[in-house]
Structure formats: C-alpha cells, structure tokens
C-alpha cells in the first residue's frame, strides 16, 4: 500500500493570543488545529490510537513527552519496520497540549508555574478561575475525589463537560469510538500507570488484562534507565477520583485506557530539571510503545481476534 | 521532522507571550481574614483495610512518607535529604482511642547520591491519631546502618563556615526556577528548606494527605543566633489527594552540631488566582 504521512499541526490559537486575544475563547476546533493525525493514508477506515498530554497545566514533562513521541515515530517510520507497520494499520491522534489556556498561563511567570486547571472564569458567586479538566468528563462525574469549592484544584466544574476542552475530546472520541483502540493520557508526577476506574467500587471488565499490559509497559520502562513505575487502579495506588478522561474512554468502550504519571516521585515533582527531560521521555516512549504494540498485535496479527470489551 | 519543528516553534512562541491585561493580575496582598487552619482535603478516604497492606498501594506509601518526613527532620542536612525508594511490607491496625497504627518495612535513598546511592532499610511504627481536631502523627523509626553512610561532615562544615559570618545575607527566590534550574550554590539551601518543610509536612500529615515540597518560593537569611544559621523560608507544599499547593513561611536554624530546628511556622493563604476583573 503506497503511503504518505498526514500530519497537521497548526497552532493558530497561540498566534491569536499573541495578537491580544483573551484567555478562554471558545476555540473553534475547525479553525485551530491543535491535534496531530499521523499515519499512512488508507482507502479503508483505520483503527486509531489516541494520546493527549497536558490536561494539567503544571505537568510540563507531559507536553514534552508528546513532542518526543511524535518526533520518534516520524523520525523512525522509514527505517523501523515496526513503526512502519504501525503507521500502515493505525492512525495516531496526538494532542500535545490539551489544556492550552492553563499551560500558557503556567508559563506566564513564577507565581503561575504551579497552575493546574483550565482558565475558565468562575460562574455564579465564584471569584476563582478554572476547572480541573480531569474531573470534568462525563464518567461518574462528581462521585468521588472532587471538590465543589470552585477555588479547589480538583473542582469538577459547574456541570459535567462545562469545559470546551473536555467537550472537544468527548465529541471526538464519541465520533471515533469504533476506531479508537487505545487511549493514553499523559500526566506527572508519580511514576505510575493507572488503569480504569477511579471509583473504588467499579472494576473494568478487562481489569486482569489491563494490569498485565500495564505491568509489561512498566517493565519496558524500567529496562531503559532503571526507573520504577507502579501499576494499578487510581483508588489502589493513588487516590479515588471521578470524571477523568481515562474513565470516560473506557466507559464508551475503548478497551485499553491508561494514564501515565511520568517522573519523578516527589523530589522535584512538577518542576523536573532539564537533564531529566530526555531520559523521562525515552523511558515513557518504551512504555507507550509496549502498549501500542500489544493493542496492534491483538487486532492485526492473529487470525482469530476477539476484541475484549 | 516538520511537525517537530512546528511544535518547537509553538514553544518559542509561548515563551514570548506578552503579559495579560492588568485586571487579571492576582492582588499583591490578599485581603480578608485568613483561615487559621490550612485547607484539609475534602474526600475522606475509606481506610477500612486492617491487617496486611499491599505495599504498592497508597495507604502504605502515605504512612511511609510520614516516616520519611520524620527521618529527614532528624537526619536531614544541607547535604542530605532522604527519599522513599520502596515499601517492602506494611500492616495496619486500629488502636485504642480511635487511632490507627501502621507497621512499615521500607527502603530509603539519599537524593544527593542519586539512584547510584545505597538504599537504607528502615522499619517504622506510624500512629495516626483520630481526634476531632487534627493532631500530628507519632512516629517510631529505626534505620539500619544510618551512621555507616558516607558522612557529609566536611561539606556541612564548609557550608557553615561560609554563611555563619556576620556579613552573610543570603537572599534568593524561586528555587528551582520554572524550568527546574537551581544553581549549585542554592542546592544546600534547597535541601535545608526541604528538611525544614519536613517538620511541617510531618505535623500536617494524616491518612488523607500525601505531601511533597513543590518548590522554595524564597530564602532570606536572618541574623545568626547562638551560632546557628537562621533562615526564613517560604515553601510551597504539594498534597496529592487534594492536588493543592499549600504555602508556609517558616523560620529555621541549622548548625552541624544541632541539625535543623524549626522555630516558627505560619500558613500563608494563597490568593485565588485572579479575582474577577470589575465589570
């Protein structure tokens, strides 16, 4: 199959900001392309892998990782037969900075570096800005691990999907739910691979398989620089939560849904030193590819494939 | 490659982004009566597990982190800060008067020596009291071979001699900076802040918190007292369950003989970021 790489990244939203545009405009997603679509063209519909980085503004290593991932796959598909095969059978949808407003705000100055949420103005009597995008999805919204105080860093928003960023992801995944095989969302810190669900009383039907795949990814990560990642559900290894993008993806039937929490474990936390960027990205790349390859092989190699939902 | 270049361009454009309009600036000083108690996380975790705990799960890790804060208050220095490497075994039981006691077997490493450094094996009992008003957890800790690890006495003394002189007036902000940079000169101050912050993190910890120090907002050397280096720090702590950044001002003393002591602490309410601009 003759192939060509389709790659679109036009960051007009940033240029708009430089021209004096205000925060939190309602981004017209047909006008501002903030997502990469990468893979060989095909005449038949393709399956896909989704990866987003930077749902939380202060987790700077995450957008760096998305860029590293894109650079790696684009730089190797001609010579690496594995990546070449992935491009044939899969499209990669990658959003390097999902929470654009928050991320740009966190670059503003030293006092904003640790911002987490979106930058939507408070509603009603609220004088604070922002909703935690990773509590705003329609996935057991508001049930656990959230705050109804709009100034809180885990404020889940006035309603589910109140935030255009969460709505945009929801709409896209909904429209592509039969194509997307794998959902990866990249965060920091903690060195964890989290599997659905965030609610302690709800188990994913393929929990065992998700654990297996996650543990294999952690092993792949460790092989690079010796870094240890733990694997488990959020309520087990981190804390209970709800309204997360990972849970939403699993709930609409995307079978393989993982959250990566990258380096470190609390030494520098969100403010990872420069000399750790490259190794953190290198090891996480192997972890992500371990999952992507598993998902690919399950769907494209064996003759009789049963998708587990 | 083209995409990578576009993305690189994105980053450079972001750096040049101009400041937002003045109405969005957070107020320089927050008005209004500060809440005397720092914010506690809103979700009460169900801590029903008693008996053996899964070492990779958060209840064991949070208790170990408390033991780690205790370790750092006693053995931390400008050239030594311990980090949690791994929990090997953990168990918990309810004790009289409504507390819960954790028994832990875990390893720590000295961050200074990086991953190459030796791991120290520790055992600890951590008691979280269950009182109406929060009270600090109680820790009993024993680490093997604590005195066998490489002594930092030489570096400690050199650092002490340099800054105890009467005309020393160290003052710095944002350690590390937004990009994770920290000068070599600032590293011992960052470690001292981390050790001093451990006193606060230890005191404020419960089964529903998990603290790390996010950054040092400022360090201002005060006049030395009784041959102790006196340092005023403003530290930003990160709590996992609430994801909040909690700001504390504190006054700490240090000398090679006496170690770190914290004399005063003051919780500083952070202004809600950008109150609404007036209509």
Coordinates of C-alpha atoms in Angstrom, one line a residue:
Chain A
X1 CA 0.0 0.0 0.0
X2 CA 1.5 3.3 -1.0
X3 CA 1.6 5.6 1.9
X4 CA 2.1 9.2 2.8
X5 CA 2.3 10.7 6.1
X6 CA -0.5 13.1 7.0
X7 CA 0.5 15.4 9.7
X8 CA -1.4 18.6 10.7
X9 CA -0.4 20.9 13.5
X10 CA -1.4 24.5 13.1
X11 CA -1.3 26.4 16.4
X12 CA -3.3 29.4 15.4
X13 CA -4.7 29.7 18.9
X14 CA -1.3 30.7 20.2
X15 CA -0.9 33.3 17.4
X16 CA -4.3 34.6 18.3
X17 CA -3.2 35.0 21.9
X18 CA -0.1 36.9 20.8
X19 CA -2.4 39.2 18.8
X20 CA -4.1 40.2 22.1
X21 CA -6.7 37.6 22.2
X22 CA -8.3 36.8 25.6
X23 CA -8.0 33.6 27.5
X24 CA -10.7 31.1 27.2
X25 CA -12.3 32.0 24.0
X26 CA -14.5 29.3 22.7
X27 CA -11.9 27.6 20.4
X28 CA -13.3 26.8 17.0
X29 CA -11.7 23.5 16.5
X30 CA -12.2 23.5 12.8
X31 CA -10.2 26.7 12.6
X32 CA -7.5 26.0 15.2
X33 CA -5.9 22.6 14.7
X34 CA -4.2 21.5 17.9
X35 CA -4.0 17.9 17.2
X36 CA -1.7 15.7 15.1
X37 CA -3.1 13.0 13.0
X38 CA -0.3 10.7 11.9
X39 CA -0.4 7.6 9.8
X40 CA -0.3 6.3 6.3
X41 CA -3.3 7.2 4.1
X42 CA -5.7 4.4 3.5
X43 CA -8.7 3.9 1.3
X44 CA -10.4 1.9 4.1
X45 CA -11.2 3.3 7.6
X46 CA -8.4 2.7 10.0
X47 CA -8.2 1.9 13.7
X48 CA -6.5 4.5 15.9
X49 CA -4.6 5.3 19.0
X50 CA -5.2 8.5 20.9
X51 CA -2.7 10.3 23.1
X52 CA -3.2 13.5 24.9
X53 CA -0.7 15.4 27.1
X54 CA -1.0 18.5 29.3
X55 CA -4.5 18.1 30.7
X56 CA -3.0 19.7 33.8
X57 CA -1.1 22.9 33.1
X58 CA 1.9 22.5 35.5
X59 CA 2.8 18.9 34.3
X60 CA 5.3 20.3 31.8
X61 CA 7.1 17.0 31.2
X62 CA 3.9 15.7 29.6
X63 CA 3.7 18.0 26.6
X64 CA 7.4 17.4 26.3
X65 CA 6.7 13.7 26.1
X66 CA 4.1 14.1 23.4
X67 CA 6.5 16.0 21.3
X68 CA 9.2 13.4 21.9
X69 CA 6.7 10.7 20.9
X70 CA 5.8 12.4 17.7
X71 CA 9.5 13.1 16.9
X72 CA 10.3 9.5 17.4
X73 CA 7.6 7.9 15.3
X74 CA 8.1 10.5 12.5
X75 CA 11.8 10.0 12.6
X76 CA 11.8 6.3 12.5
X77 CA 8.9 5.1 10.4
X78 CA 11.0 4.8 7.2
X79 CA 13.7 2.7 8.8
X80 CA 12.0 1.0 11.7
X81 CA 9.8 -1.8 10.3
X82 CA 7.8 -2.0 13.5
X83 CA 6.8 1.7 13.4
X84 CA 6.2 1.4 9.6
X85 CA 3.7 -1.4 10.3
X86 CA 2.0 0.6 13.0
X87 CA 1.5 3.5 10.5
X88 CA 0.0 1.1 8.0
X89 CA -2.6 -0.2 10.3
X90 CA -3.1 2.6 12.8
X91 CA -3.6 6.3 12.9
X92 CA -2.2 8.2 15.8
X93 CA -4.2 11.2 17.1
X94 CA -2.0 13.2 19.4
X95 CA -2.8 16.4 21.3
X96 CA 0.5 17.7 22.7
X97 CA -1.2 20.4 24.9
X98 CA -4.8 19.7 25.7
X99 CA -5.2 22.5 28.3
X100 CA -3.8 25.3 26.2
X101 CA -5.1 28.1 28.4
X102 CA -3.8 26.6 31.6
X103 CA -0.4 25.7 30.0
X104 CA 0.2 29.2 28.6
X105 CA -0.8 30.7 32.0
X106 CA 1.7 28.4 33.7
X107 CA 4.4 29.9 31.6
X108 CA 3.4 33.5 32.4
X109 CA 5.7 33.9 35.5
X110 CA 7.0 32.2 38.6
X111 CA 3.7 32.7 40.5
X112 CA 1.7 30.9 37.9
X113 CA 4.1 27.9 37.4
X114 CA 2.0 25.6 39.5
X115 CA -1.4 26.2 37.9
X116 CA -3.3 23.0 37.2
X117 CA -6.8 23.7 36.0
X118 CA -8.4 25.3 32.9
X119 CA -8.8 29.1 32.9
X120 CA -12.5 29.4 32.6
X121 CA -13.9 32.3 34.7
X122 CA -15.8 31.2 37.8
X123 CA -19.6 31.0 37.4
X124 CA -22.1 32.4 39.9
X125 CA -20.5 33.8 43.0
X126 CA -17.2 32.2 42.3
X127 CA -14.2 34.5 42.2
X128 CA -11.7 31.9 41.3
X129 CA -10.7 30.7 37.8
X130 CA -10.6 27.2 36.4
X131 CA -12.0 23.7 36.5
X132 CA -10.0 20.5 36.8
X133 CA -10.3 19.2 33.3
X134 CA -9.6 15.7 34.5
X135 CA -12.6 15.7 36.8
X136 CA -15.0 17.3 34.2
X137 CA -15.7 14.3 32.0
X138 CA -19.0 12.5 31.9
X139 CA -17.7 9.5 33.8
X140 CA -19.2 9.0 37.2
X141 CA -19.0 12.8 37.3
X142 CA -18.9 14.3 40.8
X143 CA -19.0 11.0 42.6
X144 CA -15.6 10.9 44.4
X145 CA -12.2 12.6 44.5
X146 CA -13.6 16.0 43.6
X147 CA -14.4 19.3 45.4
X148 CA -17.5 21.6 44.9
X149 CA -15.4 24.5 46.0
X150 CA -14.7 26.3 42.8
X151 CA -11.3 27.6 44.1
X152 CA -10.1 24.0 44.7
X153 CA -7.6 22.4 42.4
X154 CA -9.9 19.4 42.0
X155 CA -13.1 21.4 41.3
X156 CA -15.0 19.4 38.8
X157 CA -16.8 22.3 37.2
X158 CA -20.4 23.6 37.5
X159 CA -21.6 20.7 35.4
X160 CA -20.0 17.8 33.5
X161 CA -18.4 18.9 30.3
X162 CA -18.7 22.5 31.2
X163 CA -15.2 23.0 29.8
X164 CA -14.8 23.2 26.0
X165 CA -11.5 21.2 26.2
X166 CA -13.3 18.3 27.8
X167 CA -16.2 18.6 25.4
X168 CA -13.9 18.6 22.4
X169 CA -12.2 15.4 23.5
X170 CA -15.6 13.8 24.3
X171 CA -17.0 14.8 20.9
X172 CA -14.0 13.4 19.1
X173 CA -13.8 10.2 20.9
X174 CA -17.6 9.7 20.6
X175 CA -17.4 10.2 16.8
X176 CA -14.4 7.8 16.6
X177 CA -15.3 5.3 19.2
X178 CA -15.4 2.4 16.8
X179 CA -11.9 3.3 15.6
X180 CA -10.0 4.1 18.7
X181 CA -8.4 1.0 20.2
X182 CA -6.3 2.7 22.8
X183 CA -6.5 5.8 24.9
X184 CA -3.4 7.2 26.5
X185 CA -3.4 10.3 28.7
X186 CA 0.0 11.7 29.9
X187 CA 0.5 13.4 33.3
X188 CA 3.0 13.9 36.0
X189 CA 4.3 13.2 38.7
X190 CA 4.4 9.9 40.5
X191 CA 5.9 7.2 38.1
X192 CA 2.6 5.4 37.8
X193 CA 0.5 3.7 35.2
X194 CA -3.2 3.9 36.2
X195 CA -5.9 1.8 34.8
X196 CA -9.7 2.4 35.0
X197 CA -11.7 3.1 37.0
X198 CA -11.2 5.9 39.5
X199 CA -14.1 4.8 41.6
X200 CA -13.1 2.1 44.2
X201 CA -16.3 0.1 43.7
X202 CA -16.2 -0.2 39.9
X203 CA -14.0 -2.6 38.0
X204 CA -13.2 -2.7 34.3
X205 CA -14.3 -6.0 32.8
X206 CA -10.8 -6.4 31.4
X207 CA -9.0 -5.5 34.6
X208 CA -6.7 -8.5 34.5
X209 CA -5.7 -7.8 31.0
X210 CA -5.2 -4.1 31.7
X211 CA -2.9 -5.0 34.6
X212 CA -0.9 -7.4 32.5
X213 CA -0.5 -4.8 29.8
X214 CA 0.4 -2.1 32.3
X215 CA 2.9 -4.3 34.1
X216 CA 4.6 -5.1 30.7
X217 CA 4.8 -1.4 30.0
X218 CA 6.4 -0.8 33.4
X219 CA 8.9 -3.5 32.7
X220 CA 9.7 -1.8 29.3
X221 CA 10.2 1.5 31.1
X222 CA 12.5 0.0 33.7
X223 CA 14.7 -1.5 31.0
X224 CA 15.7 1.9 29.7
X225 CA 17.1 3.8 32.8
X226 CA 16.1 1.6 35.7
X227 CA 13.1 3.8 36.7
X228 CA 10.3 2.0 38.6
X229 CA 6.7 2.7 37.7
X230 CA 3.9 1.2 39.7
X231 CA 0.7 -0.1 38.0
X232 CA -2.8 -0.3 39.3
X233 CA -6.2 1.5 39.5
X234 CA -6.2 5.0 40.8
X235 CA -8.1 4.1 44.0
X236 CA -5.5 1.5 44.8
X237 CA -2.2 3.3 44.1
X238 CA -3.0 7.0 44.1
X239 CA -6.5 8.1 45.2
X240 CA -10.1 7.7 44.2
X241 CA -11.3 10.1 41.5
X242 CA -14.1 10.5 39.0
X243 CA -14.9 12.4 35.8
X244 CA -11.5 11.5 34.4
X245 CA -10.8 11.3 30.7
X246 CA -9.3 7.8 31.1
X247 CA -12.5 6.5 32.7
X248 CA -14.7 8.2 30.0
X249 CA -12.7 6.5 27.3
X250 CA -13.1 3.1 28.9
X251 CA -16.8 3.7 29.6
X252 CA -17.6 4.3 25.9
X253 CA -15.9 1.1 25.0
X254 CA -12.3 1.9 24.2
X255 CA -10.8 -1.3 25.6
X256 CA -7.3 -0.1 26.5
X257 CA -7.2 3.1 28.5
X258 CA -4.2 4.2 30.6
X259 CA -3.0 7.2 32.5
X260 CA 0.8 7.7 32.6
X261 CA 2.2 9.7 35.5
X262 CA 5.7 10.5 34.5
X263 CA 8.8 11.4 36.6
X264 CA 9.6 11.9 39.4
X265 CA 8.3 10.6 42.7
X266 CA 8.3 13.9 44.6
X267 CA 11.9 15.1 44.7
X268 CA 11.3 17.9 42.2
X269 CA 7.7 17.0 41.4
X270 CA 6.2 19.2 38.7
X271 CA 9.4 21.1 38.2
X272 CA 11.6 18.4 36.7
X273 CA 15.1 19.5 36.0
X274 CA 16.2 19.9 32.4
X275 CA 18.6 17.0 32.4
X276 CA 15.8 14.6 33.3
X277 CA 13.6 15.6 30.3
X278 CA 15.3 13.4 27.8
X279 CA 15.6 10.2 29.9
X280 CA 12.0 10.6 31.2
X281 CA 10.7 10.8 27.7
X282 CA 12.9 7.9 26.4
X283 CA 11.6 5.5 29.1
X284 CA 8.0 6.6 28.8
X285 CA 8.2 6.1 25.0
X286 CA 9.1 2.5 25.5
X287 CA 6.2 2.1 27.9
X288 CA 3.7 3.7 25.5
X289 CA 5.0 1.6 22.6
X290 CA 4.8 -1.5 24.6
X291 CA 1.0 -0.8 25.0
X292 CA 0.6 0.3 21.4
X293 CA 2.3 -2.8 20.1
X294 CA 0.2 -5.1 22.3
X295 CA -3.0 -3.4 21.1
X296 CA -1.8 -3.5 17.5
X297 CA -0.8 -7.2 17.6
X298 CA -4.1 -8.1 19.2
X299 CA -6.0 -6.6 16.4
X300 CA -3.8 -7.2 13.3
X301 CA -1.6 -10.2 13.8
X302 CA -3.6 -13.2 14.9
X303 CA -6.2 -14.7 12.5
X304 CA -8.9 -15.1 15.1
X305 CA -9.1 -12.0 17.2
X306 CA -11.7 -11.4 19.8
X307 CA -11.8 -7.9 21.0
X308 CA -12.3 -7.7 24.7
X309 CA -14.7 -5.1 25.8
Chain B
X1 CA 10.6 16.4 11.4
X2 CA 8.5 19.3 10.0
X3 CA 5.9 18.7 12.7
X4 CA 8.6 18.6 15.3
X5 CA 9.8 22.0 14.1
X6 CA 6.3 23.4 14.2
X7 CA 5.9 22.2 17.7
X8 CA 9.3 23.7 18.6
X9 CA 8.1 27.0 17.1
X10 CA 5.0 26.7 19.3
X11 CA 7.1 26.5 22.4
X12 CA 9.2 29.5 21.4
X13 CA 6.1 31.5 20.7
X14 CA 4.7 30.6 24.1
X15 CA 7.8 31.9 25.7
X16 CA 7.4 35.3 24.1
X17 CA 3.8 35.6 25.0
X18 CA 3.1 39.1 26.4
X19 CA 1.6 39.6 29.9
X20 CA -2.2 39.5 30.2
X21 CA -4.1 42.7 30.9
X22 CA -3.6 44.2 34.4
X23 CA -7.1 43.3 35.5
X24 CA -6.2 39.7 35.5
X25 CA -3.1 40.2 37.8
X26 CA -3.6 38.5 41.2
X27 CA -3.6 41.0 44.0
X28 CA -0.2 41.6 45.6
X29 CA -1.5 41.1 49.1
X30 CA -4.6 39.2 49.8
X31 CA -7.2 41.0 51.9
X32 CA -9.7 39.3 54.1
X33 CA -9.3 37.3 57.2
X34 CA -7.1 34.3 56.7
X35 CA -8.4 30.9 57.7
X36 CA -6.3 29.9 60.7
X37 CA -6.3 26.2 59.6
X38 CA -4.8 25.2 56.3
X39 CA -7.2 23.5 53.9
X40 CA -7.8 19.8 54.6
X41 CA -8.6 17.5 51.7
X42 CA -12.3 17.2 51.3
X43 CA -12.5 13.5 50.4
X44 CA -12.4 11.2 53.4
X45 CA -10.7 8.1 52.1
X46 CA -12.2 4.8 53.2
X47 CA -9.4 3.4 55.3
X48 CA -11.1 0.1 56.1
X49 CA -8.1 -2.0 55.4
X50 CA -6.6 -3.5 58.6
X51 CA -4.0 -6.3 58.7
X52 CA -1.6 -6.7 55.9
X53 CA -1.5 -3.9 53.4
X54 CA -0.4 -4.1 49.8
X55 CA 3.0 -2.3 49.8
X56 CA 2.4 -0.7 46.4
X57 CA -0.9 0.8 47.4
X58 CA -1.3 4.3 48.7
X59 CA -2.2 3.7 52.4
X60 CA 1.2 2.1 53.0
X61 CA 3.0 4.7 50.9
X62 CA 1.4 7.6 52.7
X63 CA 2.4 6.2 56.1
X64 CA 5.9 5.5 54.8
X65 CA 6.1 9.1 53.5
X66 CA 5.3 10.3 57.1
X67 CA 8.1 8.1 58.5
X68 CA 10.3 9.6 55.8
X69 CA 9.5 13.2 56.9
X70 CA 10.4 12.1 60.4
X71 CA 13.7 10.7 59.2
X72 CA 14.5 13.9 57.4
X73 CA 13.7 16.1 60.5
X74 CA 16.3 14.1 62.4
X75 CA 18.9 13.3 59.9
X76 CA 18.4 15.8 57.1
X77 CA 21.1 18.4 56.4
X78 CA 22.3 20.8 53.7
X79 CA 23.9 17.8 52.0
X80 CA 21.5 15.0 52.9
X81 CA 17.8 14.5 52.1
X82 CA 16.2 11.1 52.1
X83 CA 13.6 9.9 49.6
X84 CA 11.3 6.9 49.7
X85 CA 12.6 4.1 47.5
X86 CA 10.2 1.3 48.2
X87 CA 7.8 -0.1 50.7
X88 CA 8.5 -3.8 51.3
X89 CA 5.9 -4.8 53.9
X90 CA 3.1 -2.9 55.7
X91 CA 0.3 -3.6 58.0
X92 CA -2.2 -1.5 59.9
X93 CA -4.4 -2.0 63.0
X94 CA -6.9 0.1 64.9
X95 CA -5.7 1.0 68.3
X96 CA -7.4 2.3 71.4
X97 CA -8.9 5.8 71.5
X98 CA -9.6 5.7 67.8
X99 CA -6.2 5.8 66.2
X100 CA -4.6 3.7 63.5
X101 CA -1.1 2.4 63.7
X102 CA 0.9 1.3 60.7
X103 CA 3.9 -1.0 60.8
X104 CA 6.2 -0.5 57.9
X105 CA 9.3 -2.1 56.4
X106 CA 10.7 0.2 53.7
X107 CA 13.9 1.4 52.0
X108 CA 15.1 5.0 51.5
X109 CA 17.9 6.6 49.5
X110 CA 19.8 9.8 49.8
X111 CA 18.7 12.0 47.0
X112 CA 22.2 13.5 47.0
X113 CA 23.8 10.4 45.7
X114 CA 21.0 9.7 43.2
X115 CA 19.9 6.2 42.1
X116 CA 23.5 5.1 42.5
X117 CA 23.4 5.6 46.2
X118 CA 22.9 2.7 48.7
X119 CA 19.4 2.0 49.9
X120 CA 18.9 2.1 53.7
X121 CA 16.5 -0.4 55.2
X122 CA 14.1 1.1 57.8
X123 CA 11.3 0.0 60.0
X124 CA 8.7 2.3 61.5
X125 CA 5.6 2.5 63.5
X126 CA 3.4 5.4 62.4
X127 CA 0.3 6.2 64.6
X128 CA -2.3 8.5 63.1
X129 CA -4.5 9.7 66.0
X130 CA -8.2 10.0 65.3
X131 CA -9.0 13.2 67.2
X132 CA -11.6 15.8 66.4
X133 CA -9.0 18.4 65.7
X134 CA -6.1 17.3 63.7
X135 CA -3.0 16.2 65.7
X136 CA 0.4 15.2 64.4
X137 CA 1.1 11.5 63.7
X138 CA 3.5 9.8 66.1
X139 CA 6.5 8.0 64.6
X140 CA 9.0 5.5 65.9
X141 CA 11.7 4.8 63.4
X142 CA 14.8 2.7 63.1
X143 CA 17.1 2.6 60.1
X144 CA 19.9 0.2 59.7
X145 CA 23.4 1.4 59.1
X146 CA 22.4 5.1 59.4
X147 CA 25.7 6.0 60.8
X148 CA 27.6 4.0 58.2
X149 CA 26.6 6.0 55.2
X150 CA 29.2 8.5 54.0
X151 CA 29.4 11.4 56.3
X152 CA 28.8 14.8 55.0
X153 CA 30.6 16.5 57.9
X154 CA 33.2 18.1 55.6
X155 CA 30.6 19.7 53.3
X156 CA 28.5 20.7 56.3
X157 CA 31.4 22.5 58.0
X158 CA 32.5 24.3 54.8
X159 CA 28.9 25.4 54.2
X160 CA 28.5 26.5 57.8
X161 CA 31.8 28.5 57.9
X162 CA 30.9 30.2 54.7
X163 CA 27.5 31.5 55.8
X164 CA 27.9 32.0 59.6
X165 CA 29.9 35.1 59.1
X166 CA 28.1 38.2 60.3
X167 CA 28.1 39.9 56.9
X168 CA 26.4 36.9 55.2
X169 CA 22.9 37.8 54.0
X170 CA 21.7 35.2 51.5
X171 CA 18.5 36.0 49.8
X172 CA 17.0 34.2 46.8
X173 CA 13.7 33.4 45.2
X174 CA 12.2 30.5 43.3
X175 CA 14.4 27.6 43.9
X176 CA 14.2 25.9 41.5
X177 CA 13.0 28.3 38.8
X178 CA 10.2 27.3 36.5
X179 CA 12.5 25.3 34.3
X180 CA 13.9 23.2 37.1
X181 CA 17.2 25.1 37.2
X182 CA 19.0 25.5 40.5
X183 CA 22.5 26.9 40.9
X184 CA 25.0 24.8 42.8
X185 CA 25.2 27.4 45.5
X186 CA 21.5 27.2 46.1
X187 CA 21.3 23.4 46.4
X188 CA 22.2 23.2 50.1
X189 CA 19.6 25.9 50.8
X190 CA 17.0 23.9 48.9
X191 CA 17.9 20.8 50.9
X192 CA 17.7 22.8 54.2
X193 CA 14.3 24.1 53.1
X194 CA 13.2 20.5 52.3
X195 CA 14.3 19.3 55.7
X196 CA 12.6 22.3 57.5
X197 CA 9.5 21.7 55.4
X198 CA 9.5 18.1 56.7
X199 CA 8.7 19.4 60.1
X200 CA 5.6 20.9 58.7
X201 CA 4.7 18.0 56.4
X202 CA 5.1 15.6 59.3
X203 CA 2.9 17.7 61.6
X204 CA 0.2 18.3 59.0
X205 CA 0.0 14.7 57.7
X206 CA -2.9 12.4 58.1
X207 CA -4.1 9.3 56.3
X208 CA -5.8 11.6 53.8
X209 CA -2.7 13.6 52.8
X210 CA 0.5 12.9 50.9
X211 CA 2.9 15.8 50.9
X212 CA 6.0 16.7 48.9
X213 CA 7.7 20.1 48.6
X214 CA 7.0 21.6 45.2
X215 CA 9.5 24.5 45.4
X216 CA 11.1 27.0 47.6
X217 CA 9.5 30.4 47.0
X218 CA 12.1 32.3 48.9
X219 CA 15.0 32.0 51.3
X220 CA 16.1 35.0 53.4
X221 CA 19.0 34.7 55.8
X222 CA 18.4 36.3 59.2
X223 CA 20.9 37.4 61.8
X224 CA 22.7 34.3 63.2
X225 CA 21.7 33.4 66.8
X226 CA 23.6 31.3 69.3
X227 CA 25.9 30.2 66.5
X228 CA 23.0 28.9 64.4
X229 CA 22.4 29.8 60.8
X230 CA 19.0 31.4 60.8
X231 CA 17.0 31.1 57.6
X232 CA 13.5 32.3 56.8
X233 CA 11.9 30.1 54.1
X234 CA 8.7 30.3 52.2
X235 CA 7.9 26.9 50.9
X236 CA 5.2 25.5 48.6
X237 CA 4.0 22.1 49.5
X238 CA 2.0 19.8 47.2
X239 CA -0.6 17.5 48.6
X240 CA -1.7 14.6 46.3
X241 CA -5.3 13.9 47.2
X242 CA -6.4 17.5 47.1
X243 CA -3.8 18.5 44.5
X244 CA -3.5 21.7 46.4
X245 CA -0.4 23.9 46.7
X246 CA -0.1 25.0 50.3
X247 CA 2.2 27.9 51.2
X248 CA 4.1 28.1 54.5
X249 CA 6.5 30.6 55.9
X250 CA 8.9 29.3 58.4
X251 CA 12.0 30.2 60.5
X252 CA 14.6 27.5 60.8
X253 CA 18.0 27.2 62.4
X254 CA 20.9 24.9 61.5
X255 CA 24.4 24.1 62.5
X256 CA 26.4 20.9 62.0
X257 CA 26.1 20.1 65.7
X258 CA 22.4 20.8 66.3
X259 CA 21.0 20.0 62.9
X260 CA 17.8 21.6 61.7
X261 CA 15.3 23.1 64.1
X262 CA 12.1 24.9 63.1
X263 CA 11.2 27.8 65.4
X264 CA 8.2 29.4 63.8
X265 CA 5.7 28.4 61.1
X266 CA 3.0 30.4 59.5
X267 CA 0.4 29.1 57.0
X268 CA 0.0 31.7 54.2
X269 CA -3.3 31.6 52.4
X270 CA -2.7 31.7 48.7
X271 CA -4.8 34.2 46.8
X272 CA -7.4 32.8 44.5
X273 CA -5.7 33.2 41.2
X274 CA -7.0 36.3 39.6
X275 CA -10.2 37.5 41.2
X276 CA -12.8 38.5 38.6
X277 CA -12.0 41.9 37.0
X278 CA -14.5 44.5 38.0
X279 CA -17.3 44.9 35.4

